[in-house]
């Protein structure tokens, strides 16, 4: 099937049309989805606004990955009542993963939700909004085996005009026992590579200098003869001045061929997010992760072999079903062995509808989960600081993303390893590449000076 990407609109349109406000929670995929939603609604004459008080339609793009993410949305919906009082006829909608999971509760509950649209129903949003405006409820949560929004050019809502997300696939086939994503986003399907390359080329032509290719498991991307390593090569070949990142990798599918492509192209960033979740093989089996501790460490060793300067980051869960002290200690020892630059760290949050919810007891006491998470966070803070200290005295190419929040005379950007560097502005500005020597650091930030 041939696609033609419409690359005419990158920024929100202005005008006097009805105003759309979108509030986004959760992962990078949701950020990308919001940009698709704005593009689709602009076709119908809506004008995006960053001022919720001006909105005629408010859409909340939701996440269901953890319970606290959903609790934030319920709280936000309660606050919508005051906006309704201020503007009769206001349409309030829930879109995304929470819409898929809780459609009945959202429609029938006390929160006054007018529109409920799952991740595969965004093309239907204009009709759903019209239905709500006519006094009904607009609901579509049908999952698709084909929808990728391949030919939709997202409206870029980022502020810096330097870095952008490009979704390359949707859904997930892995069915990790704790994870709700396959149920809220459906099965895996990959987007046509021509549209991905066209979107990235359009972004570069409009001044962007970095793209991040997004998927729940990018390593399993496959469209015709094009697999993920080949897609990375195609996108990176657009220009040596275009940095390319990707998220997220599944350890079971991290191939040597991808590492070979990365090593051969300097503009593919030296940063890999490789979620471990646990350091114990017994726990990984209960999680249905489909790899062992030894396999994971083998993949890290391959990364170090092909890309010695590559940063490795991860996801970790504390207190999953049946976790023993020995299994927790195995996670801490994995962290020490790998030496992660950064980690997303969470207490286990049981999600209704998952295999774990149906078959594995949530039997680790909350105080134990909290203590274990605190130990994981404390260790990661040490590892991250140690990594930053090792960078002092080294030189990096930094892509400038904006002014420093603390000092207008300084700029902030990131290295290929995805670390933030702050340095004196000099003659540079947003979008420039600057060679910088690291002179100091905090646990979170590097400080440097331009190499003249």
XYZ file of N, CA and C in Angstrom, residues 280-440:
483
model
N 16.456 -10.339 38.571
C 16.355 -11.761 38.931
C 15.660 -12.536 37.826
N 16.275 -13.609 37.363
C 15.672 -14.425 36.302
C 14.328 -14.986 36.740
N 14.218 -15.384 38.005
C 12.946 -15.929 38.501
C 11.835 -14.892 38.406
N 12.159 -13.643 38.710
C 11.176 -12.564 38.608
C 10.848 -12.259 37.143
N 11.858 -12.230 36.298
C 11.633 -11.973 34.874
C 10.703 -13.015 34.266
N 10.798 -14.248 34.753
C 9.905 -15.304 34.266
C 8.472 -15.015 34.689
N 8.259 -14.602 35.948
C 6.902 -14.268 36.406
C 6.356 -13.059 35.649
N 7.258 -12.163 35.264
C 6.847 -10.980 34.505
C 6.595 -11.283 33.029
N 6.922 -12.489 32.587
C 6.815 -12.889 31.171
C 7.645 -11.976 30.274
N 8.870 -11.680 30.706
C 9.744 -10.803 29.938
C 10.481 -11.529 28.809
N 10.536 -12.841 28.865
C 11.085 -13.662 27.764
C 12.606 -13.525 27.603
N 13.299 -13.177 28.673
C 14.756 -13.223 28.682
C 15.206 -13.471 30.118
N 16.466 -13.830 30.275
C 17.038 -14.060 31.590
C 17.978 -12.916 31.965
N 18.423 -12.922 33.207
C 19.429 -11.950 33.631
C 20.677 -12.080 32.763
N 21.079 -13.314 32.490
C 22.290 -13.559 31.702
C 22.137 -13.021 30.282
N 20.956 -13.223 29.688
C 20.719 -12.683 28.344
C 20.818 -11.165 28.353
N 20.199 -10.558 29.353
C 20.215 -9.100 29.449
C 21.647 -8.588 29.550
N 22.434 -9.195 30.428
C 23.820 -8.759 30.579
C 24.624 -9.004 29.313
N 24.262 -10.048 28.575
C 24.910 -10.294 27.285
C 24.622 -9.193 26.278
N 23.391 -8.676 26.315
C 23.047 -7.573 25.411
C 23.782 -6.288 25.824
N 23.911 -6.063 27.123
C 24.675 -4.900 27.583
C 26.133 -5.032 27.167
N 26.685 -6.242 27.279
C 28.079 -6.466 26.860
C 28.246 -6.185 25.374
N 27.237 -6.565 24.560
C 27.305 -6.298 23.119
C 27.268 -4.789 22.853
N 26.435 -4.070 23.591
C 26.388 -2.608 23.447
C 27.763 -2.017 23.751
N 28.383 -2.452 24.844
C 29.704 -1.935 25.214
C 30.753 -2.278 24.154
N 30.594 -3.441 23.543
C 31.572 -3.883 22.537
C 31.472 -3.035 21.264
N 30.261 -2.827 20.771
C 30.070 -2.062 19.537
C 30.153 -0.557 19.772
N 29.655 -0.103 20.939
C 29.506 1.326 21.211
C 30.061 1.627 22.603
N 31.371 1.691 22.746
C 31.977 1.861 24.076
C 31.526 3.126 24.804
N 31.121 4.144 24.051
C 30.721 5.406 24.688
C 29.208 5.534 24.841
N 28.477 4.418 24.739
C 27.017 4.464 24.764
C 26.486 4.506 26.196
N 25.518 5.386 26.447
C 24.808 5.427 27.725
C 23.676 4.402 27.695
N 23.515 3.685 28.793
C 22.436 2.703 28.913
C 21.530 3.131 30.055
N 20.253 3.258 29.774
C 19.250 3.618 30.774
C 18.217 2.508 30.855
N 17.338 2.559 31.852
C 16.470 1.404 32.068
C 15.185 1.764 32.793
N 14.287 0.780 32.925
C 13.096 0.839 33.775
C 13.228 -0.247 34.835
N 12.794 0.034 36.057
C 12.864 -0.945 37.145
C 11.576 -0.898 37.953
N 11.076 -2.069 38.344
C 9.858 -2.188 39.146
C 10.218 -2.792 40.501
N 9.784 -2.146 41.568
C 9.984 -2.668 42.923
C 8.703 -3.313 43.419
N 8.815 -4.530 43.947
C 7.692 -5.148 44.641
C 6.671 -5.836 43.767
N 7.096 -6.361 42.614
C 6.161 -7.157 41.809
C 5.801 -8.430 42.573
N 4.760 -9.099 42.106
C 4.200 -10.268 42.778
C 5.271 -11.266 43.232
N 5.258 -11.570 44.534
C 6.137 -12.598 45.083
C 7.589 -12.199 45.234
N 7.918 -10.930 44.997
C 9.326 -10.543 45.038
C 9.926 -10.791 46.426
N 11.020 -11.531 46.459
C 11.729 -11.819 47.700
C 12.863 -10.818 47.894
N 13.446 -10.820 49.090
C 14.601 -9.958 49.333
C 15.759 -10.340 48.412
N 15.904 -11.633 48.164
C 16.977 -12.095 47.285
C 16.777 -11.552 45.866
N 15.527 -11.556 45.382
C 15.250 -11.024 44.040
C 15.470 -9.508 43.999
N 15.087 -8.836 45.055
C 15.347 -7.385 45.137
C 16.853 -7.121 45.108
N 17.618 -7.889 45.862
C 19.077 -7.723 45.870
C 19.660 -7.988 44.482
N 19.030 -8.897 43.740
C 19.499 -9.179 42.375
C 19.316 -7.958 41.475
N 18.236 -7.199 41.696
C 18.041 -5.961 40.934
C 19.122 -4.951 41.276
N 19.432 -4.797 42.573
C 20.479 -3.867 42.980
C 21.831 -4.276 42.396
N 22.119 -5.579 42.379
C 23.413 -6.026 41.835
C 23.476 -5.838 40.328
N 22.329 -5.996 39.635
C 22.295 -5.725 38.194
C 22.600 -4.257 37.935
N 22.024 -3.384 38.731
C 22.273 -1.952 38.570
C 23.761 -1.642 38.720
N 24.386 -2.237 39.722
C 25.819 -1.992 39.926
C 26.633 -2.540 38.767
N 26.250 -3.703 38.273
C 27.023 -4.336 37.209
C 26.927 -3.555 35.902
N 25.727 -3.059 35.588
C 25.536 -2.308 34.338
C 26.037 -0.872 34.502
N 25.761 -0.255 35.656
C 26.138 1.141 35.859
C 25.288 2.091 35.039
N 23.981 2.032 35.229
C 23.054 2.840 34.435
C 23.310 4.335 34.606
N 23.158 5.059 33.508
C 23.220 6.515 33.570
C 21.946 7.106 34.172
N 20.819 6.435 33.944
C 19.528 6.948 34.399
C 18.555 5.787 34.434
N 17.516 5.903 35.276
C 16.485 4.865 35.321
C 15.144 5.479 35.683
N 14.078 4.917 35.095
C 12.717 5.183 35.548
C 12.384 4.082 36.550
N 11.999 4.467 37.771
C 11.867 3.515 38.870
C 10.490 3.650 39.502
N 9.803 2.518 39.704
C 8.418 2.553 40.163
C 8.135 1.431 41.152
N 7.161 1.690 42.016
C 6.552 0.604 42.791
C 5.563 -0.123 41.874
N 5.442 -1.422 42.057
C 4.476 -2.178 41.267
C 3.063 -1.688 41.557
N 2.312 -1.460 40.496
C 0.927 -1.019 40.571
C 0.080 -2.000 39.775
N -0.729 -2.781 40.478
C -1.540 -3.808 39.819
C -2.559 -3.174 38.881
N -2.619 -3.662 37.637
C -3.518 -3.099 36.646
C -4.602 -4.100 36.281
N -5.879 -3.740 36.448
C -6.980 -4.640 36.119
C -6.915 -5.115 34.659
N -7.208 -6.376 34.464
C -7.239 -6.939 33.115
C -5.952 -7.596 32.682
N -4.859 -7.367 33.404
C -3.584 -7.989 33.044
C -3.516 -9.414 33.579
N -2.551 -10.174 33.076
C -2.359 -11.548 33.550
C -2.047 -11.551 35.043
N -1.214 -10.615 35.484
C -0.848 -10.569 36.902
C -2.070 -10.310 37.775
N -2.951 -9.422 37.323
C -4.154 -9.120 38.095
C -5.029 -10.351 38.241
N -5.080 -11.169 37.194
C -5.947 -12.342 37.202
C -5.316 -13.548 37.898
N -3.970 -13.649 37.852
C -3.337 -14.910 38.261
C -2.220 -14.785 39.293
N -1.699 -13.569 39.526
C -0.561 -13.414 40.439
C -0.931 -12.440 41.553
N -0.812 -12.835 42.803
C -1.229 -11.963 43.900
C -0.310 -10.752 44.060
N -0.905 -9.611 44.367
C -0.137 -8.408 44.688
C 0.186 -8.494 46.183
N 1.192 -9.307 46.522
C 1.379 -9.757 47.902
C 2.576 -9.136 48.619
N 3.249 -8.172 47.988
C 4.339 -7.485 48.683
C 3.756 -6.274 49.396
N 3.887 -6.196 50.714
C 3.302 -5.061 51.450
C 3.809 -3.724 50.922
N 2.933 -2.714 51.002
C 3.285 -1.422 50.433
C 4.511 -0.825 51.099
N 4.653 -1.018 52.406
C 5.827 -0.457 53.077
C 7.115 -1.124 52.602
N 7.028 -2.401 52.240
C 8.199 -3.108 51.695
C 8.505 -2.593 50.282
N 7.466 -2.419 49.471
C 7.654 -1.839 48.135
C 8.341 -0.480 48.235
N 7.854 0.341 49.156
C 8.403 1.694 49.294
C 9.862 1.651 49.724
N 10.194 0.775 50.657
C 11.581 0.668 51.112
C 12.485 0.198 49.996
N 12.043 -0.789 49.253
C 12.854 -1.305 48.142
C 13.021 -0.252 47.056
N 11.942 0.479 46.760
C 12.052 1.534 45.763
C 13.037 2.607 46.225
N 12.997 2.952 47.493
C 13.933 3.950 48.027
C 15.375 3.490 47.865
N 15.627 2.214 48.079
C 16.980 1.677 47.918
C 17.415 1.717 46.453
N 16.482 1.416 45.554
C 16.788 1.473 44.121
C 17.102 2.907 43.709
N 16.271 3.858 44.175
C 16.484 5.269 43.823
C 17.818 5.765 44.369
N 18.121 5.415 45.618
C 19.373 5.868 46.222
C 20.580 5.339 45.453
N 20.534 4.077 45.072
C 21.638 3.501 44.314
C 21.760 4.153 42.944
N 20.617 4.385 42.274
C 20.680 5.002 40.951
C 21.222 6.427 41.030
N 20.880 7.150 42.084
C 21.452 8.485 42.257
C 22.969 8.420 42.337
N 23.494 7.428 43.035
C 24.944 7.241 43.119
C 25.533 6.916 41.744
N 24.880 5.999 41.035
C 25.388 5.578 39.725
C 25.359 6.729 38.730
N 24.269 7.498 38.731
C 24.170 8.623 37.810
C 25.210 9.688 38.097
N 25.434 9.970 39.374
C 26.437 10.968 39.740
C 27.833 10.480 39.351
N 28.109 9.191 39.600
C 29.420 8.639 39.243
C 29.650 8.729 37.733
N 28.592 8.470 36.948
C 28.707 8.574 35.491
C 29.027 10.006 35.076
N 28.345 10.968 35.700
C 28.615 12.373 35.383
C 30.037 12.775 35.770
N 30.502 12.311 36.913
C 31.868 12.633 37.344
C 32.899 12.101 36.349
N 32.619 10.938 35.761
C 33.550 10.369 34.765
C 33.623 11.226 33.508
N 32.565 12.006 33.255
C 32.548 12.852 32.059
C 33.348 14.144 32.227
N 33.677 14.509 33.459
C 34.434 15.746 33.679
C 35.804 15.629 33.015
N 36.115 16.630 32.187
C 37.361 16.618 31.427
C 37.204 16.096 30.010
N 36.086 15.431 29.715
C 35.853 14.901 28.369
C 35.205 15.954 27.477
N 35.251 15.703 26.166
C 34.661 16.613 25.187
C 33.454 15.951 24.518
N 32.424 16.744 24.290
C 31.200 16.244 23.662
C 30.656 17.271 22.684
N 29.961 16.779 21.675
C 29.186 17.657 20.805
C 27.797 17.804 21.411
N 27.399 19.030 21.676
C 26.121 19.317 22.329
C 25.180 19.979 21.336
N 23.965 19.471 21.251
C 22.919 20.112 20.452
C 22.127 21.038 21.363
N 22.162 22.335 21.053
C 21.516 23.339 21.908
C 20.001 23.266 21.748
N 19.303 23.149 22.887
C 17.844 23.044 22.862
C 17.153 24.276 23.431
N 17.882 25.103 24.181
C 17.247 26.285 24.745
C 18.183 27.046 25.673
N 17.652 28.128 26.220
C 18.406 28.903 27.206
C 18.368 28.178 28.544
N 19.389 28.376 29.343
C 19.402 27.834 30.698
C 18.280 28.481 31.506
N 17.598 27.684 32.336
C 16.498 28.211 33.140
C 16.996 29.176 34.204
N 18.249 29.029 34.599
C 18.775 29.842 35.703
C 19.525 31.086 35.226
N 20.008 31.063 33.990
C 20.838 32.178 33.531
C 20.650 32.372 32.030
N 20.101 33.518 31.643
C 19.835 33.819 30.236
C 21.115 33.858 29.397
N 22.258 34.046 30.055
C 23.523 34.103 29.327
C 24.103 32.721 29.059
N 23.392 31.686 29.494
C 23.853 30.323 29.272
C 22.849 29.547 28.442
N 23.355 28.535 27.755
C 22.539 27.653 26.937
C 22.493 26.260 27.554
N 21.451 25.523 27.192
C 21.290 24.146 27.655
C 21.079 23.240 26.446
N 21.755 22.115 26.445
C 21.602 21.160 25.357
C 21.936 19.769 25.838
N 21.944 18.819 24.904
C 22.224 17.433 25.292
C 23.340 16.846 24.443
N 24.063 15.944 25.066
C 25.081 15.169 24.361
C 24.407 14.032 23.607
N 25.177 13.349 22.790
C 24.672 12.150 22.124
C 24.177 11.130 23.132
N 24.788 11.130 24.314
C 24.404 10.197 25.381
C 23.164 10.657 26.152
N 22.547 11.739 25.702
C 21.294 12.248 26.269
C 21.480 12.905 27.635
N 22.668 13.397 27.911
C 22.922 14.117 29.159
C 22.831 15.623 28.923
N 22.236 16.320 29.891
C 22.063 17.766 29.791
C 23.370 18.472 30.150
N 23.765 19.438 29.297
C 24.965 20.244 29.524
C 24.578 21.722 29.494
N 25.072 22.470 30.464
C 24.862 23.920 30.522
C 26.213 24.605 30.322
N 26.237 25.632 29.440
C 27.497 26.330 29.162
C 27.194 27.755 28.704
N 28.215 28.613 28.721
C 28.032 30.007 28.329
C 27.582 30.116 26.874
N 26.677 31.058 26.638
C 26.051 31.184 25.315
C 27.034 31.545 24.208
N 27.924 32.483 24.466
C 28.819 32.932 23.406
C 28.020 33.457 22.224
N 28.353 32.991 21.030
C 27.653 33.423 19.810
C 26.620 32.405 19.337
N 26.317 31.446 20.150
C 25.456 30.339 19.713
C 24.008 30.537 20.135
N 23.134 29.723 19.524
C 21.713 29.791 19.830
C 21.086 28.420 19.637
N 19.794 28.357 19.860
C 19.057 27.102 19.765
C 19.230 26.475 18.382
N 19.482 25.164 18.357
C 19.664 24.428 17.110
C 21.099 24.270 16.664
N 22.032 24.963 17.342
C 23.448 24.861 16.978
C 24.077 23.616 17.605
N 25.074 23.076 16.912
C 25.951 22.066 17.495
C 27.181 22.781 18.036
N 27.545 22.490 19.280
C 28.686 23.158 19.917
C 29.579 22.102 20.564
N 30.879 22.197 20.292
C 31.843 21.301 20.925
C 32.164 21.847 22.316
N 31.953 21.019 23.339
C 32.048 21.478 24.722
C 32.940 20.540 25.533
N 33.760 21.129 26.393
C 34.543 20.349 27.364
C 33.844 20.431 28.717
N 33.653 19.281 29.372
C 32.943 19.242 30.646
C 33.886 19.672 31.768
N 33.433 20.668 32.538
C 34.259 21.229 33.609
C 33.748 20.882 35.004
N 32.523 20.413 35.118
C 31.971 20.073 36.418
C 30.598 19.457 36.265
